[in-house]
Short mmCIF file of C-alpha atoms in Angstrom, two decimals:
data_model
loop_
_atom_site.label_atom_id
_atom_site.label_comp_id
_atom_site.label_asym_id
_atom_site.label_seq_id
_atom_site.Cartn_x
_atom_site.Cartn_y
_atom_site.Cartn_z
CA MET A 360 28.46 -18.42 -0.49
CA ARG A 361 25.22 -19.67 -0.55
CA VAL A 362 23.69 -18.12 -3.56
CA ALA A 363 19.57 -17.72 -3.49
CA VAL A 364 18.35 -17.54 -7.49
CA VAL A 365 14.88 -16.53 -7.23
CA GLY A 366 13.10 -16.70 -10.28
CA THR A 367 14.56 -18.85 -13.34
CA GLY A 368 14.02 -17.47 -16.40
CA VAL A 369 17.07 -15.62 -18.91
CA ILE A 370 18.41 -13.80 -16.92
CA GLY A 371 18.12 -16.18 -13.83
CA ALA A 372 19.73 -18.84 -15.28
CA SER A 373 22.33 -16.01 -16.36
CA TRP A 374 23.48 -15.15 -12.73
CA THR A 375 22.73 -18.46 -12.23
CA THR A 376 25.46 -19.77 -14.81
CA LEU A 377 27.97 -17.03 -13.34
CA PHE A 378 27.67 -17.80 -10.14
CA LEU A 379 28.72 -21.53 -9.75
CA LEU A 380 31.62 -20.27 -12.38
CA HIS A 381 32.74 -18.33 -8.89
CA GLY A 382 32.36 -21.32 -6.80
CA HIS A 383 29.50 -20.34 -5.68
CA GLU A 384 26.41 -22.72 -4.10
CA VAL A 385 23.60 -21.69 -6.20
CA VAL A 386 19.99 -22.82 -4.72
CA ALA A 387 17.23 -21.60 -6.90
CA SER A 388 14.13 -21.44 -6.93
CA ASP A 389 10.70 -21.04 -9.11
CA PRO A 390 7.46 -21.68 -8.60
CA ALA A 391 6.78 -22.28 -12.26
CA PRO A 392 6.34 -25.72 -14.14
CA GLY A 393 9.34 -27.40 -15.58
CA ALA A 394 11.47 -24.19 -14.15
CA GLU A 395 14.06 -26.63 -13.29
CA GLU A 396 14.40 -28.77 -16.48
CA ARG A 397 14.01 -25.46 -18.52
CA LEU A 398 17.19 -23.66 -15.95
CA ARG A 399 19.27 -26.34 -15.62
CA ALA A 400 18.77 -27.21 -20.16
CA ALA A 401 20.28 -23.51 -19.59
CA VAL A 402 23.14 -23.24 -17.31
CA ALA A 403 25.73 -23.35 -18.56
CA ALA A 404 27.89 -24.82 -15.71
CA ASP A 405 28.99 -27.53 -13.78
CA GLN A 406 26.03 -28.23 -12.15
CA ARG A 407 27.21 -30.28 -9.16
CA ARG A 408 26.54 -27.19 -6.43
CA LEU A 409 23.21 -26.20 -8.40
CA SER A 410 20.24 -27.49 -6.31
CA PHE A 411 16.65 -26.53 -7.29
CA THR A 412 13.29 -25.89 -4.69
CA PRO A 413 10.15 -24.63 -5.87
CA ASP A 414 9.66 -23.05 -1.72
CA LEU A 415 10.87 -19.68 -1.63
CA ALA A 416 11.49 -19.80 1.67
CA GLU A 417 13.66 -22.81 2.30
CA ALA A 418 15.85 -21.64 -0.79
CA ALA A 419 16.42 -18.39 0.98
CA ALA A 420 16.36 -19.63 4.84
CA ASN A 421 20.67 -20.16 4.63
CA ALA A 422 21.77 -18.25 1.67
CA GLY A 423 24.33 -15.64 2.11
CA PHE A 424 22.96 -13.01 -0.48
CA VAL A 425 19.94 -13.69 -2.61
CA GLN A 426 19.25 -12.13 -6.65
CA GLU A 427 16.10 -12.17 -7.09
CA ASN A 428 14.90 -12.11 -10.92
CA GLY A 429 11.02 -11.75 -10.84
CA PRO A 430 8.67 -10.31 -13.27
CA GLU A 431 8.92 -6.44 -13.85
CA ARG A 432 4.85 -6.55 -11.14
CA PRO A 433 5.14 -4.48 -8.23
CA GLU A 434 2.36 -6.60 -6.37
CA LEU A 435 4.32 -10.20 -7.09
CA LYS A 436 8.45 -7.64 -5.94
CA ASP A 437 5.71 -7.29 -3.26
CA GLU A 438 4.69 -10.55 -2.07
CA VAL A 439 8.49 -12.53 -3.04
CA PHE A 440 10.24 -9.72 -0.80
CA ALA A 441 7.75 -10.77 2.07
CA VAL A 442 8.59 -13.84 2.22
CA LEU A 443 11.92 -13.07 1.10
CA ASP A 444 12.26 -10.38 4.50
CA ALA A 445 10.92 -13.41 6.75
CA ALA A 446 13.32 -16.04 5.80
CA ALA A 447 16.50 -15.31 5.03
CA PRO A 448 19.42 -14.91 7.43
CA PRO A 449 19.32 -10.67 8.82
CA GLY A 450 22.40 -9.73 8.03
CA THR A 451 22.32 -11.02 4.05
CA ILE A 452 21.49 -8.89 1.21
CA LEU A 453 17.89 -9.24 -0.33
CA ALA A 454 19.29 -7.80 -4.12
CA SER A 455 16.92 -7.45 -7.45
CA SER A 456 17.73 -7.91 -10.64
CA SER A 457 14.82 -4.92 -11.65
CA SER A 458 15.76 -3.49 -14.82
CA GLY A 459 13.18 -0.64 -13.47
CA LEU A 460 11.51 -0.64 -10.08
CA LEU A 461 12.44 1.69 -7.45
CA PRO A 462 14.03 -0.20 -4.51
CA SER A 463 12.01 2.36 -1.84
CA ARG A 464 9.07 0.97 -3.50
CA ILE A 465 10.48 -3.13 -2.80
CA GLN A 466 11.64 -2.01 0.46
CA ARG A 467 7.80 -1.17 1.58
CA ALA A 468 7.28 -5.50 1.68
CA CYS A 469 10.46 -5.50 4.34
CA ALA A 470 8.78 -5.41 7.68
CA ALA A 471 11.69 -7.32 9.12
CA HIS A 472 15.00 -5.67 7.51
CA PRO A 473 14.61 -3.00 4.90
CA GLU A 474 18.18 -1.97 5.15
CA ARG A 475 19.29 -4.78 2.97
CA VAL A 476 17.49 -4.64 0.46
CA LEU A 477 18.39 -2.64 -2.55
CA VAL A 478 18.66 -3.07 -6.75
CA GLY A 479 22.01 -5.04 -8.36
CA HIS A 480 20.58 -4.38 -12.17
CA PRO A 481 23.36 -6.57 -14.59
CA PHE A 482 22.49 -6.18 -18.26
CA ASN A 483 21.51 -9.49 -20.33
CA PRO A 484 23.32 -12.02 -19.98
CA PRO A 485 24.67 -11.23 -16.91
CA HIS A 486 27.62 -14.08 -16.74
CA LEU A 487 29.27 -12.08 -19.50
CA ILE A 488 28.38 -8.29 -19.77
CA PRO A 489 30.20 -6.77 -16.14
CA LEU A 490 27.90 -3.98 -15.70
CA VAL A 491 25.56 -3.85 -12.50
CA GLU A 492 24.02 -1.18 -11.46
CA VAL A 493 23.30 -0.67 -7.51
CA VAL A 494 21.07 0.77 -6.04
CA PRO A 495 19.92 1.86 -3.39
CA GLY A 496 17.06 2.52 -1.50
CA GLU A 497 15.44 5.34 1.04
CA ARG A 498 16.05 2.70 3.68
CA THR A 499 19.63 0.72 2.37
CA GLY A 500 22.03 0.91 4.44
CA GLU A 501 25.45 2.03 3.46
CA ALA A 502 27.09 -1.28 5.17
CA ALA A 503 24.66 -3.23 2.40
CA VAL A 504 25.54 -1.24 -1.06
CA GLU A 505 29.21 -1.77 0.41
CA GLU A 506 28.47 -5.45 1.01
CA ALA A 507 26.49 -5.79 -2.75
CA MET A 508 29.02 -3.59 -4.96
CA GLY A 509 32.26 -6.30 -3.21
CA PHE A 510 30.65 -8.96 -4.07
CA TYR A 511 29.54 -8.11 -7.43
CA ARG A 512 33.14 -7.02 -7.79
CA SER A 513 34.37 -10.77 -6.30
CA LEU A 514 32.18 -12.21 -9.64
CA GLY A 515 33.64 -10.12 -12.40
CA ARG A 516 30.97 -7.70 -12.41
CA ARG A 517 31.68 -3.58 -12.75
CA PRO A 518 29.38 -2.49 -10.96
CA ILE A 519 28.41 0.98 -10.60
CA ARG A 520 26.69 2.80 -7.53
CA LEU A 521 23.54 5.68 -8.55
CA ARG A 522 22.89 8.35 -6.53
CA GLN A 523 19.85 8.42 -7.36
CA GLU A 524 16.56 6.35 -7.59
CA LEU A 525 15.17 7.02 -11.05
CA PRO A 526 12.41 5.16 -12.95
CA GLY A 527 15.07 2.44 -15.84
CA HIS A 528 18.40 3.57 -13.25
CA VAL A 529 21.28 4.86 -15.65
CA ALA A 530 21.88 1.98 -18.32
CA ASN A 531 18.64 1.85 -19.64
CA ARG A 532 17.38 5.43 -19.55
CA LEU A 533 20.75 6.24 -21.61
CA GLN A 534 19.40 3.08 -24.23
CA ALA A 535 15.80 4.35 -24.08
CA ALA A 536 17.28 7.67 -25.34
CA LEU A 537 18.77 5.88 -28.29
CA TRP A 538 15.54 4.15 -28.68
CA ARG A 539 13.68 7.04 -29.24
CA GLU A 540 15.33 8.12 -31.58
CA ALA A 541 16.14 5.17 -33.96
CA TYR A 542 11.81 4.88 -33.39
CA SER A 543 11.05 8.63 -34.81
CA LEU A 544 13.77 7.92 -37.88
CA VAL A 545 11.98 5.11 -39.03
CA GLU A 546 9.03 6.66 -38.30
CA ARG A 547 9.13 9.45 -40.40
CA GLY A 548 11.01 7.71 -43.24
CA ALA A 549 14.73 8.94 -43.21
CA ALA A 550 16.20 5.21 -42.37
CA SER A 551 14.94 1.97 -42.53
CA VAL A 552 15.41 -0.77 -39.41
CA ALA A 553 18.35 -2.91 -41.12
CA ASP A 554 20.36 0.84 -41.78
CA ILE A 555 19.44 2.65 -38.41
CA ASP A 556 21.06 -1.33 -36.70
CA ALA A 557 24.60 -0.66 -39.33
CA ALA A 558 24.58 2.53 -37.97
CA ILE A 559 25.39 1.80 -34.06
CA ALA A 560 26.90 -1.12 -34.96
CA HIS A 561 28.92 -0.43 -37.30
CA GLY A 562 29.90 3.35 -36.43
CA PRO A 563 29.95 4.40 -33.30
CA GLY A 564 28.91 1.37 -31.28
CA LEU A 565 32.23 -0.19 -31.94
CA ARG A 566 33.28 2.39 -30.12
CA TRP A 567 31.07 2.79 -26.87
CA ALA A 568 31.96 -0.53 -26.94
CA LEU A 569 35.44 0.37 -25.20
CA LEU A 570 35.04 3.90 -23.88
CA GLY A 571 31.64 5.57 -22.91
CA PRO A 572 30.16 9.15 -24.25
CA PHE A 573 32.35 11.17 -22.09
CA LEU A 574 35.77 9.36 -22.70
CA ASN A 575 35.50 8.83 -26.08
CA GLN A 576 33.79 12.48 -27.06
CA HIS A 577 37.09 13.92 -24.84
CA LEU A 578 38.94 11.54 -26.95
CA SER A 579 37.48 12.86 -30.62
CA GLY A 580 39.05 16.75 -29.20
CA GLY A 581 42.49 16.43 -29.85
CA PRO A 582 44.94 18.49 -27.51
CA GLY A 583 41.66 20.36 -26.50
CA GLY A 584 39.76 17.23 -25.28
CA ILE A 585 36.04 17.50 -24.43
CA ALA A 586 36.17 21.03 -23.76
CA HIS A 587 37.33 22.41 -27.06
CA VAL A 588 34.37 19.86 -28.40
CA LEU A 589 32.15 21.63 -26.66
CA GLU A 590 32.86 24.41 -27.89
CA HIS A 591 33.00 24.02 -31.34
CA LEU A 592 30.18 21.29 -31.66
CA GLY A 593 28.45 22.32 -28.80
CA PRO A 594 26.06 24.59 -30.34
CA PRO A 595 25.12 22.48 -33.22
CA MET A 596 24.53 19.84 -31.41
CA GLU A 597 21.78 21.50 -29.32
CA ASP A 598 20.46 22.23 -32.65
CA TRP A 599 20.22 19.02 -33.27
CA TRP A 600 19.14 17.96 -29.47
CA ALA A 601 15.60 20.44 -30.98
CA ASP A 602 14.83 18.50 -33.66
CA LEU A 603 14.91 15.22 -31.94
CA GLY A 604 11.50 13.08 -31.93
CA ALA A 605 8.79 11.85 -29.77
CA PRO A 606 7.88 8.95 -30.82
CA ARG A 607 4.60 7.03 -29.55
CA LEU A 608 4.45 3.72 -30.32
CA THR A 609 1.02 3.03 -32.39
CA PRO A 610 0.10 -0.45 -33.73
CA GLU A 611 1.65 1.07 -37.16
CA LEU A 612 5.15 1.96 -35.87
CA THR A 613 5.27 -0.77 -34.04
CA ARG A 614 4.47 -3.17 -37.23
CA THR A 615 6.62 -1.43 -39.28
CA ILE A 616 9.20 -2.22 -36.61
CA ALA A 617 8.94 -6.00 -36.51
CA GLU A 618 8.35 -5.75 -40.19
CA GLY A 619 12.33 -4.31 -40.31
CA VAL A 620 13.68 -6.65 -38.11
CA SER A 621 12.28 -9.48 -39.65
CA ASP A 622 13.29 -8.13 -43.26
CA GLU A 623 16.81 -7.29 -41.60
CA LEU A 624 16.71 -11.25 -39.70
CA ALA A 625 16.10 -12.23 -43.57
CA GLY A 626 15.86 -16.15 -42.16
CA THR A 627 18.52 -15.80 -39.98
CA ALA A 628 17.90 -18.24 -36.56
CA GLU A 629 17.94 -16.28 -33.72
CA ALA A 630 19.38 -18.69 -31.45
CA ASP A 631 22.20 -19.00 -34.38
CA LEU A 632 22.62 -14.92 -33.50
CA LEU A 633 22.96 -15.18 -30.47
CA ALA A 634 25.53 -17.76 -30.39
CA GLU A 635 27.60 -14.89 -32.41
CA ARG A 636 26.78 -12.53 -30.24
CA ASP A 637 27.99 -13.89 -27.25
CA ALA A 638 30.71 -15.40 -28.60
CA LEU A 639 32.11 -12.00 -29.95
CA LEU A 640 31.59 -10.66 -26.58
CA SER A 641 33.68 -13.33 -25.16
CA LEU A 642 36.42 -12.31 -27.54
CA LEU A 643 35.53 -8.72 -26.78
CA LEU A 644 36.00 -9.05 -23.03
CA ASP A 645 38.94 -11.37 -23.49
CA ALA A 646 40.55 -8.06 -25.26
CA LYS A 647 39.77 -5.08 -22.72
CA ASN A 648 40.94 -7.77 -19.72
CA ARG A 649 44.50 -7.89 -21.25
CA THR A 650 44.72 -3.80 -21.44
CA ASP A 651 44.98 -1.22 -18.18
CA HIS A 652 42.59 2.01 -19.48
CA LEU A 653 39.47 -0.15 -20.93
#
């Protein structure tokens, strides 16, 4: 298939790598000066099937699937999707990587074929992290949803379909809930930035990398499973919920968090940290792929 990748920043480059690794032809488009050079430097795959054009309509004209990765600005999405809607073949899915915009809002710009517009939100980096959130809008056709789900599965991804449009979709909302309390704990002075990172990375985060919150709770309940957990630990958990914080990102809190991250890095090069993270992700995903239930 010929896939058009629109917007070639970090997410677009990672999508491009994934599409190429699975044998697709990719035509990439980005109007930014130097975009092609940056893309080619970032793509970790054979680039013989990769072409580039700054012309958005040209990129979409013969594409069998479009993955858009532009900035999270509704007015810019309007401009981009109006061109994509007019230029792409009628049956071509127009998927946005938007991390929070509602697909019904994006569809407004598509006068010709809004039924093929949806959100296909990945997690960074898309060529490693399997999750893709497929979110249909009010006017998205069922055929488009099924086609998108099938395409992402063919790439070795793990797509989930959302039954409601929500700002931030599902996974980002779950992350936001954790960040909210993490920031609150820093604001209260209850724990340092480094200690909070350690609490997750060396504690529940290890289990979350294997199973989700419900199955992890279920396994912690012994023979009685999650019903036992909720019966005995549910009331204390409700007390914890009532005590969770509601921080505001004041300049003081923002500065404290930034300083905490700097202290935690302690001179570690971010490029080295990224490389180590991706190497460990690859090992973890390989191990998960060799199991039957994870």
